[in-house]
Amino acid sequence: MELGIRLSAVADLILPATTFADVGCDHGYLSVYLIERQRCRKVIAMDVNEGPLLRAKEHIALRGLTPYIEVRLSDGMEKLLFGEADSILIAGMGGRLVIKILTDCMDKAKDLKEIVLQPQSELHLVRQFLTDKGFHIIQEDIVKDNGKFYPAMRVAWREEKAPALSEEELWYGPLLLKDKHPVLREYLEKEKAKYAQIAEDIVNNGNNTDKATEDTIRKRRSLIDTALACFM
């Protein structure tokens, strides 16, 4: 089983585990990969929709892995028993949904050895939520796949308070900035060009834009410049 660029980046963040749970498993490709690569002894593949689960079951059976991968219909972590898994993955969904899944089962989330996340949007909200709830960001990565950028992170809850993050760290990742990740730099350069074009279009259109929108654009450009300064 070979994974695409996006899922490979997620897989690289997953540490070996006895039991791993894939929340929102879709067709189960990652679950199969983890078992075939002997990264886990057992995987619980969960999804809220029956259609993807049926396809996951078929795919798992074709690979002869039914004894090692259990498929469950579950809304988030609802059907995951407390202490049943060492670690979980939540990927391929919006940031607010990621926050909701963790919030709905916070005791289970805190008990896990690690959580791997790949939100598709609003990462600043996810990072703020994690920090507020005592989850520490242990590792981060970002990849480019078919022209889109996919940040991901491995986190774990700790008794001690999580370090506070600056605004640019919330938006773009404290470890990605610290490590001067080249893909993050490419993303920031693309964002800088995009917002410069937006600002130019506003001027060319006679400033027919409300002040709140202009302030948001100005703030975002400043954040991007601050983040890019980390690469100097």
mmCIF file of C-alpha atoms in Angstrom:
data_model
loop_
_atom_site.group_PDB
_atom_site.id
_atom_site.type_symbol
_atom_site.label_atom_id
_atom_site.label_comp_id
_atom_site.label_asym_id
_atom_site.label_seq_id
_atom_site.Cartn_x
_atom_site.Cartn_y
_atom_site.Cartn_z
ATOM 1 C CA MET A 1 0.000 0.000 0.000
ATOM 2 C CA GLU A 2 1.409 3.362 -1.062
ATOM 3 C CA LEU A 3 -0.096 6.612 0.167
ATOM 4 C CA GLY A 4 -0.288 9.989 -1.522
ATOM 5 C CA ILE A 5 1.736 12.963 -0.339
ATOM 6 C CA ARG A 6 -0.923 14.245 2.090
ATOM 7 C CA LEU A 7 -1.550 10.926 3.850
ATOM 8 C CA SER A 8 2.150 10.030 3.848
ATOM 9 C CA ALA A 9 2.854 13.194 5.836
ATOM 10 C CA VAL A 10 0.208 12.159 8.364
ATOM 11 C CA ALA A 11 1.569 8.604 8.571
ATOM 12 C CA ASP A 12 5.066 9.914 9.281
ATOM 13 C CA LEU A 13 3.739 11.695 12.383
ATOM 14 C CA ILE A 14 2.192 8.523 13.830
ATOM 15 C CA LEU A 15 4.371 6.697 16.340
ATOM 16 C CA PRO A 16 4.168 2.887 16.656
ATOM 17 C CA ALA A 17 1.127 1.929 18.698
ATOM 18 C CA THR A 18 -0.610 -1.163 20.048
ATOM 19 C CA THR A 19 -4.037 0.138 19.029
ATOM 20 C CA PHE A 20 -4.577 3.131 16.783
ATOM 21 C CA ALA A 21 -7.901 4.794 15.926
ATOM 22 C CA ASP A 22 -8.537 6.608 12.656
ATOM 23 C CA VAL A 23 -11.385 9.072 13.219
ATOM 24 C CA GLY A 24 -12.943 9.808 9.837
ATOM 25 C CA CYS A 25 -11.209 6.901 8.099
ATOM 26 C CA ASP A 26 -12.885 7.361 4.701
ATOM 27 C CA HIS A 27 -11.847 4.352 2.561
ATOM 28 C CA GLY A 28 -9.425 3.012 5.157
ATOM 29 C CA TYR A 29 -6.219 3.443 3.151
ATOM 30 C CA LEU A 30 -4.233 4.748 6.099
ATOM 31 C CA SER A 31 -5.474 1.940 8.345
ATOM 32 C CA VAL A 32 -4.273 -0.643 5.830
ATOM 33 C CA TYR A 33 -0.932 1.121 5.471
ATOM 34 C CA LEU A 34 -0.297 1.143 9.227
ATOM 35 C CA ILE A 35 -0.990 -2.573 9.586
ATOM 36 C CA GLU A 36 0.962 -3.615 6.501
ATOM 37 C CA ARG A 37 3.948 -1.551 7.647
ATOM 38 C CA GLN A 38 3.614 -3.099 11.133
ATOM 39 C CA ARG A 39 3.239 0.314 12.729
ATOM 40 C CA CYS A 40 0.270 -0.897 14.792
ATOM 41 C CA ARG A 41 -1.053 -4.236 16.005
ATOM 42 C CA LYS A 42 -4.678 -3.167 15.637
ATOM 43 C CA VAL A 43 -6.516 -0.260 14.028
ATOM 44 C CA ILE A 44 -10.044 0.942 14.751
ATOM 45 C CA ALA A 45 -11.299 2.651 11.604
ATOM 46 C CA MET A 46 -14.249 4.933 12.329
ATOM 47 C CA ASP A 47 -16.451 7.167 10.225
ATOM 48 C CA VAL A 48 -19.776 8.928 10.692
ATOM 49 C CA ASN A 49 -20.992 7.874 7.223
ATOM 50 C CA GLU A 50 -21.932 4.315 6.269
ATOM 51 C CA GLY A 51 -20.880 4.666 2.609
ATOM 52 C CA PRO A 52 -17.154 5.197 3.246
ATOM 53 C CA LEU A 53 -17.208 2.487 5.924
ATOM 54 C CA LEU A 54 -18.611 -0.074 3.497
ATOM 55 C CA ARG A 55 -15.879 0.751 1.004
ATOM 56 C CA ALA A 56 -13.296 0.595 3.806
ATOM 57 C CA LYS A 57 -14.571 -2.877 4.806
ATOM 58 C CA GLU A 58 -14.291 -4.107 1.224
ATOM 59 C CA HIS A 59 -10.804 -2.673 0.850
ATOM 60 C CA ILE A 60 -9.635 -4.143 4.158
ATOM 61 C CA ALA A 61 -11.062 -7.569 3.276
ATOM 62 C CA LEU A 62 -9.347 -7.552 -0.115
ATOM 63 C CA ARG A 63 -6.012 -7.025 1.641
ATOM 64 C CA GLY A 64 -6.779 -9.864 4.081
ATOM 65 C CA LEU A 65 -6.607 -7.540 7.074
ATOM 66 C CA THR A 66 -10.079 -7.947 8.610
ATOM 67 C CA PRO A 67 -8.656 -9.568 11.803
ATOM 68 C CA TYR A 68 -6.476 -6.510 12.399
ATOM 69 C CA ILE A 69 -8.724 -3.600 11.436
ATOM 70 C CA GLU A 70 -12.079 -3.114 13.116
ATOM 71 C CA VAL A 71 -14.564 -0.840 11.355
ATOM 72 C CA ARG A 72 -17.062 1.186 13.405
ATOM 73 C CA LEU A 73 -19.826 3.643 12.624
ATOM 74 C CA SER A 74 -19.078 6.523 14.966
ATOM 75 C CA ASP A 75 -19.661 10.252 15.264
ATOM 76 C CA GLY A 76 -16.159 11.394 16.122
ATOM 77 C CA MET A 77 -14.790 9.433 19.079
ATOM 78 C CA GLU A 78 -18.243 8.532 20.387
ATOM 79 C CA LYS A 79 -17.845 4.757 19.857
ATOM 80 C CA LEU A 80 -14.217 4.640 20.971
ATOM 81 C CA LEU A 81 -14.051 3.197 24.476
ATOM 82 C CA PHE A 82 -12.096 5.044 27.147
ATOM 83 C CA GLY A 83 -8.484 3.836 27.142
ATOM 84 C CA GLU A 84 -9.065 1.543 24.166
ATOM 85 C CA ALA A 85 -6.540 3.198 21.846
ATOM 86 C CA ASP A 86 -3.032 4.539 22.383
ATOM 87 C CA SER A 87 -3.394 7.258 19.773
ATOM 88 C CA ILE A 88 -5.784 8.638 17.169
ATOM 89 C CA LEU A 89 -5.834 10.539 13.914
ATOM 90 C CA ILE A 90 -8.314 13.284 13.007
ATOM 91 C CA ALA A 91 -7.705 14.478 9.463
ATOM 92 C CA GLY A 92 -9.462 15.691 6.350
ATOM 93 C CA MET A 93 -12.013 17.953 8.046
ATOM 94 C CA GLY A 94 -12.406 21.598 9.007
ATOM 95 C CA GLY A 95 -10.818 23.097 12.086
ATOM 96 C CA ARG A 96 -14.081 23.752 13.900
ATOM 97 C CA LEU A 97 -15.152 20.131 13.442
ATOM 98 C CA VAL A 98 -11.794 18.957 14.795
ATOM 99 C CA ILE A 99 -12.363 21.139 17.858
ATOM 100 C CA LYS A 100 -15.888 19.750 18.307
ATOM 101 C CA ILE A 101 -14.704 16.137 18.109
ATOM 102 C CA LEU A 102 -12.064 16.758 20.783
ATOM 103 C CA THR A 103 -14.443 18.792 22.950
ATOM 104 C CA ASP A 104 -17.179 16.140 22.862
ATOM 105 C CA CYS A 105 -14.766 13.489 24.199
ATOM 106 C CA MET A 106 -12.231 15.552 26.117
ATOM 107 C CA ASP A 107 -11.556 12.915 28.797
ATOM 108 C CA LYS A 108 -10.737 10.346 26.121
ATOM 109 C CA ALA A 109 -8.560 12.863 24.267
ATOM 110 C CA LYS A 110 -6.531 13.712 27.363
ATOM 111 C CA ASP A 111 -5.950 10.027 28.109
ATOM 112 C CA LEU A 112 -4.371 9.311 24.709
ATOM 113 C CA LYS A 113 -0.607 9.095 24.343
ATOM 114 C CA GLU A 114 -0.787 11.195 21.208
ATOM 115 C CA ILE A 115 -3.195 12.770 18.742
ATOM 116 C CA VAL A 116 -2.284 13.453 15.131
ATOM 117 C CA LEU A 117 -4.268 16.249 13.504
ATOM 118 C CA GLN A 118 -4.486 17.527 9.959
ATOM 119 C CA PRO A 119 -7.209 20.209 9.943
ATOM 120 C CA GLN A 120 -8.176 21.537 6.527
ATOM 121 C CA SER A 121 -8.961 25.062 7.743
ATOM 122 C CA GLU A 122 -8.773 27.510 10.672
ATOM 123 C CA LEU A 123 -5.572 26.103 12.112
ATOM 124 C CA HIS A 124 -5.145 29.185 14.282
ATOM 125 C CA LEU A 125 -8.380 28.276 16.092
ATOM 126 C CA VAL A 126 -7.247 24.663 16.498
ATOM 127 C CA ARG A 127 -3.855 25.668 17.899
ATOM 128 C CA GLN A 128 -5.463 28.146 20.312
ATOM 129 C CA PHE A 129 -7.924 25.488 21.476
ATOM 130 C CA LEU A 130 -5.136 22.967 22.017
ATOM 131 C CA THR A 131 -3.072 25.457 23.992
ATOM 132 C CA ASP A 132 -6.028 26.474 26.152
ATOM 133 C CA LYS A 133 -6.847 22.835 26.940
ATOM 134 C CA GLY A 134 -3.285 21.843 27.860
ATOM 135 C CA PHE A 135 -2.259 19.997 24.696
ATOM 136 C CA HIS A 136 1.386 20.438 23.725
ATOM 137 C CA ILE A 137 2.437 20.533 20.084
ATOM 138 C CA ILE A 138 5.228 17.961 19.828
ATOM 139 C CA GLN A 139 5.853 17.806 16.090
ATOM 140 C CA GLU A 140 4.627 19.625 12.977
ATOM 141 C CA ASP A 141 4.928 19.152 9.256
ATOM 142 C CA ILE A 142 3.506 20.721 6.102
ATOM 143 C CA VAL A 143 3.398 19.306 2.583
ATOM 144 C CA LYS A 144 2.224 20.510 -0.810
ATOM 145 C CA ASP A 145 -0.018 18.144 -2.756
ATOM 146 C CA ASN A 146 -1.589 19.045 -6.117
ATOM 147 C CA GLY A 147 -1.029 22.735 -5.462
ATOM 148 C CA LYS A 148 -2.611 22.728 -1.992
ATOM 149 C CA PHE A 149 -0.811 23.006 1.330
ATOM 150 C CA TYR A 150 -1.521 20.594 4.192
ATOM 151 C CA PRO A 151 -0.141 21.339 7.676
ATOM 152 C CA ALA A 152 -0.296 18.558 10.272
ATOM 153 C CA MET A 153 0.730 18.162 13.893
ATOM 154 C CA ARG A 154 1.248 15.600 16.632
ATOM 155 C CA VAL A 155 0.033 16.707 20.056
ATOM 156 C CA ALA A 156 -0.360 15.273 23.553
ATOM 157 C CA TRP A 157 -2.009 16.449 26.740
ATOM 158 C CA ARG A 158 0.264 17.184 29.662
ATOM 159 C CA GLU A 159 -0.309 18.144 33.289
ATOM 160 C CA GLU A 160 1.840 21.233 32.865
ATOM 161 C CA LYS A 161 0.473 24.257 31.066
ATOM 162 C CA ALA A 162 1.086 24.398 27.329
ATOM 163 C CA PRO A 163 3.390 27.220 26.158
ATOM 164 C CA ALA A 164 1.580 30.347 25.017
ATOM 165 C CA LEU A 165 1.766 30.989 21.274
ATOM 166 C CA SER A 166 2.253 34.273 19.469
ATOM 167 C CA GLU A 167 -0.260 35.223 16.808
ATOM 168 C CA GLU A 168 2.024 34.180 13.970
ATOM 169 C CA GLU A 169 2.657 30.861 15.738
ATOM 170 C CA LEU A 170 -1.079 30.277 16.045
ATOM 171 C CA TRP A 171 -1.570 30.897 12.334
ATOM 172 C CA TYR A 172 1.502 29.210 10.910
ATOM 173 C CA GLY A 173 2.806 26.764 13.517
ATOM 174 C CA PRO A 174 5.436 27.318 16.223
ATOM 175 C CA LEU A 175 7.634 24.381 15.188
ATOM 176 C CA LEU A 176 7.262 25.041 11.458
ATOM 177 C CA LEU A 177 8.501 28.582 12.055
ATOM 178 C CA LYS A 178 11.251 27.479 14.437
ATOM 179 C CA ASP A 179 12.504 24.877 11.964
ATOM 180 C CA LYS A 180 12.173 27.294 9.033
ATOM 181 C CA HIS A 181 10.243 24.686 7.106
ATOM 182 C CA PRO A 182 10.786 25.286 3.366
ATOM 183 C CA VAL A 183 7.220 24.327 2.409
ATOM 184 C CA LEU A 184 5.843 26.787 4.952
ATOM 185 C CA ARG A 185 8.012 29.491 3.408
ATOM 186 C CA GLU A 186 6.596 28.642 -0.020
ATOM 187 C CA TYR A 187 3.085 28.875 1.418
ATOM 188 C CA LEU A 188 3.801 32.227 3.068
ATOM 189 C CA GLU A 189 5.253 33.656 -0.145
ATOM 190 C CA LYS A 190 2.134 32.553 -1.996
ATOM 191 C CA GLU A 191 -0.095 34.121 0.657
ATOM 192 C CA LYS A 192 1.925 37.343 0.553
ATOM 193 C CA ALA A 193 1.446 37.621 -3.197
ATOM 194 C CA LYS A 194 -2.250 36.831 -2.882
ATOM 195 C CA TYR A 195 -2.934 39.531 -0.301
ATOM 196 C CA ALA A 196 -0.792 42.054 -2.159
ATOM 197 C CA GLN A 197 -3.006 41.458 -5.198
ATOM 198 C CA ILE A 198 -6.152 41.834 -3.092
ATOM 199 C CA ALA A 199 -4.867 45.142 -1.706
ATOM 200 C CA GLU A 200 -4.037 46.346 -5.217
ATOM 201 C CA ASP A 201 -7.496 45.382 -6.471
ATOM 202 C CA ILE A 202 -9.090 47.382 -3.656
ATOM 203 C CA VAL A 203 -7.150 50.493 -4.680
ATOM 204 C CA ASN A 204 -7.986 49.964 -8.355
ATOM 205 C CA ASN A 205 -11.660 49.597 -7.512
ATOM 206 C CA GLY A 206 -11.745 52.986 -5.826
ATOM 207 C CA ASN A 207 -11.590 51.682 -2.224
ATOM 208 C CA ASN A 208 -15.175 50.430 -2.346
ATOM 209 C CA THR A 209 -14.400 48.093 0.545
ATOM 210 C CA ASP A 210 -15.616 48.385 4.132
ATOM 211 C CA LYS A 211 -13.088 49.311 6.802
ATOM 212 C CA ALA A 212 -13.365 45.972 8.611
ATOM 213 C CA THR A 213 -12.306 44.088 5.466
ATOM 214 C CA GLU A 214 -9.416 46.482 4.865
ATOM 215 C CA ASP A 215 -8.275 46.055 8.474
ATOM 216 C CA THR A 216 -8.414 42.257 8.146
ATOM 217 C CA ILE A 217 -6.317 42.345 4.986
ATOM 218 C CA ARG A 218 -3.811 44.742 6.542
ATOM 219 C CA LYS A 219 -3.510 42.551 9.635
ATOM 220 C CA ARG A 220 -3.031 39.386 7.593
ATOM 221 C CA ARG A 221 -0.282 40.997 5.500
ATOM 222 C CA SER A 222 1.491 42.099 8.656
ATOM 223 C CA LEU A 223 1.243 38.581 10.120
ATOM 224 C CA ILE A 224 2.684 37.071 6.960
ATOM 225 C CA ASP A 225 5.602 39.527 6.990
ATOM 226 C CA THR A 226 6.287 38.720 10.661
ATOM 227 C CA ALA A 227 6.256 35.011 9.898
ATOM 228 C CA LEU A 228 8.552 35.416 6.895
ATOM 229 C CA ALA A 229 11.004 37.353 9.057
ATOM 230 C CA CYS A 230 11.604 34.073 10.943
ATOM 231 C CA PHE A 231 13.304 32.742 7.823
ATOM 232 C CA MET A 232 15.865 35.547 7.683
#
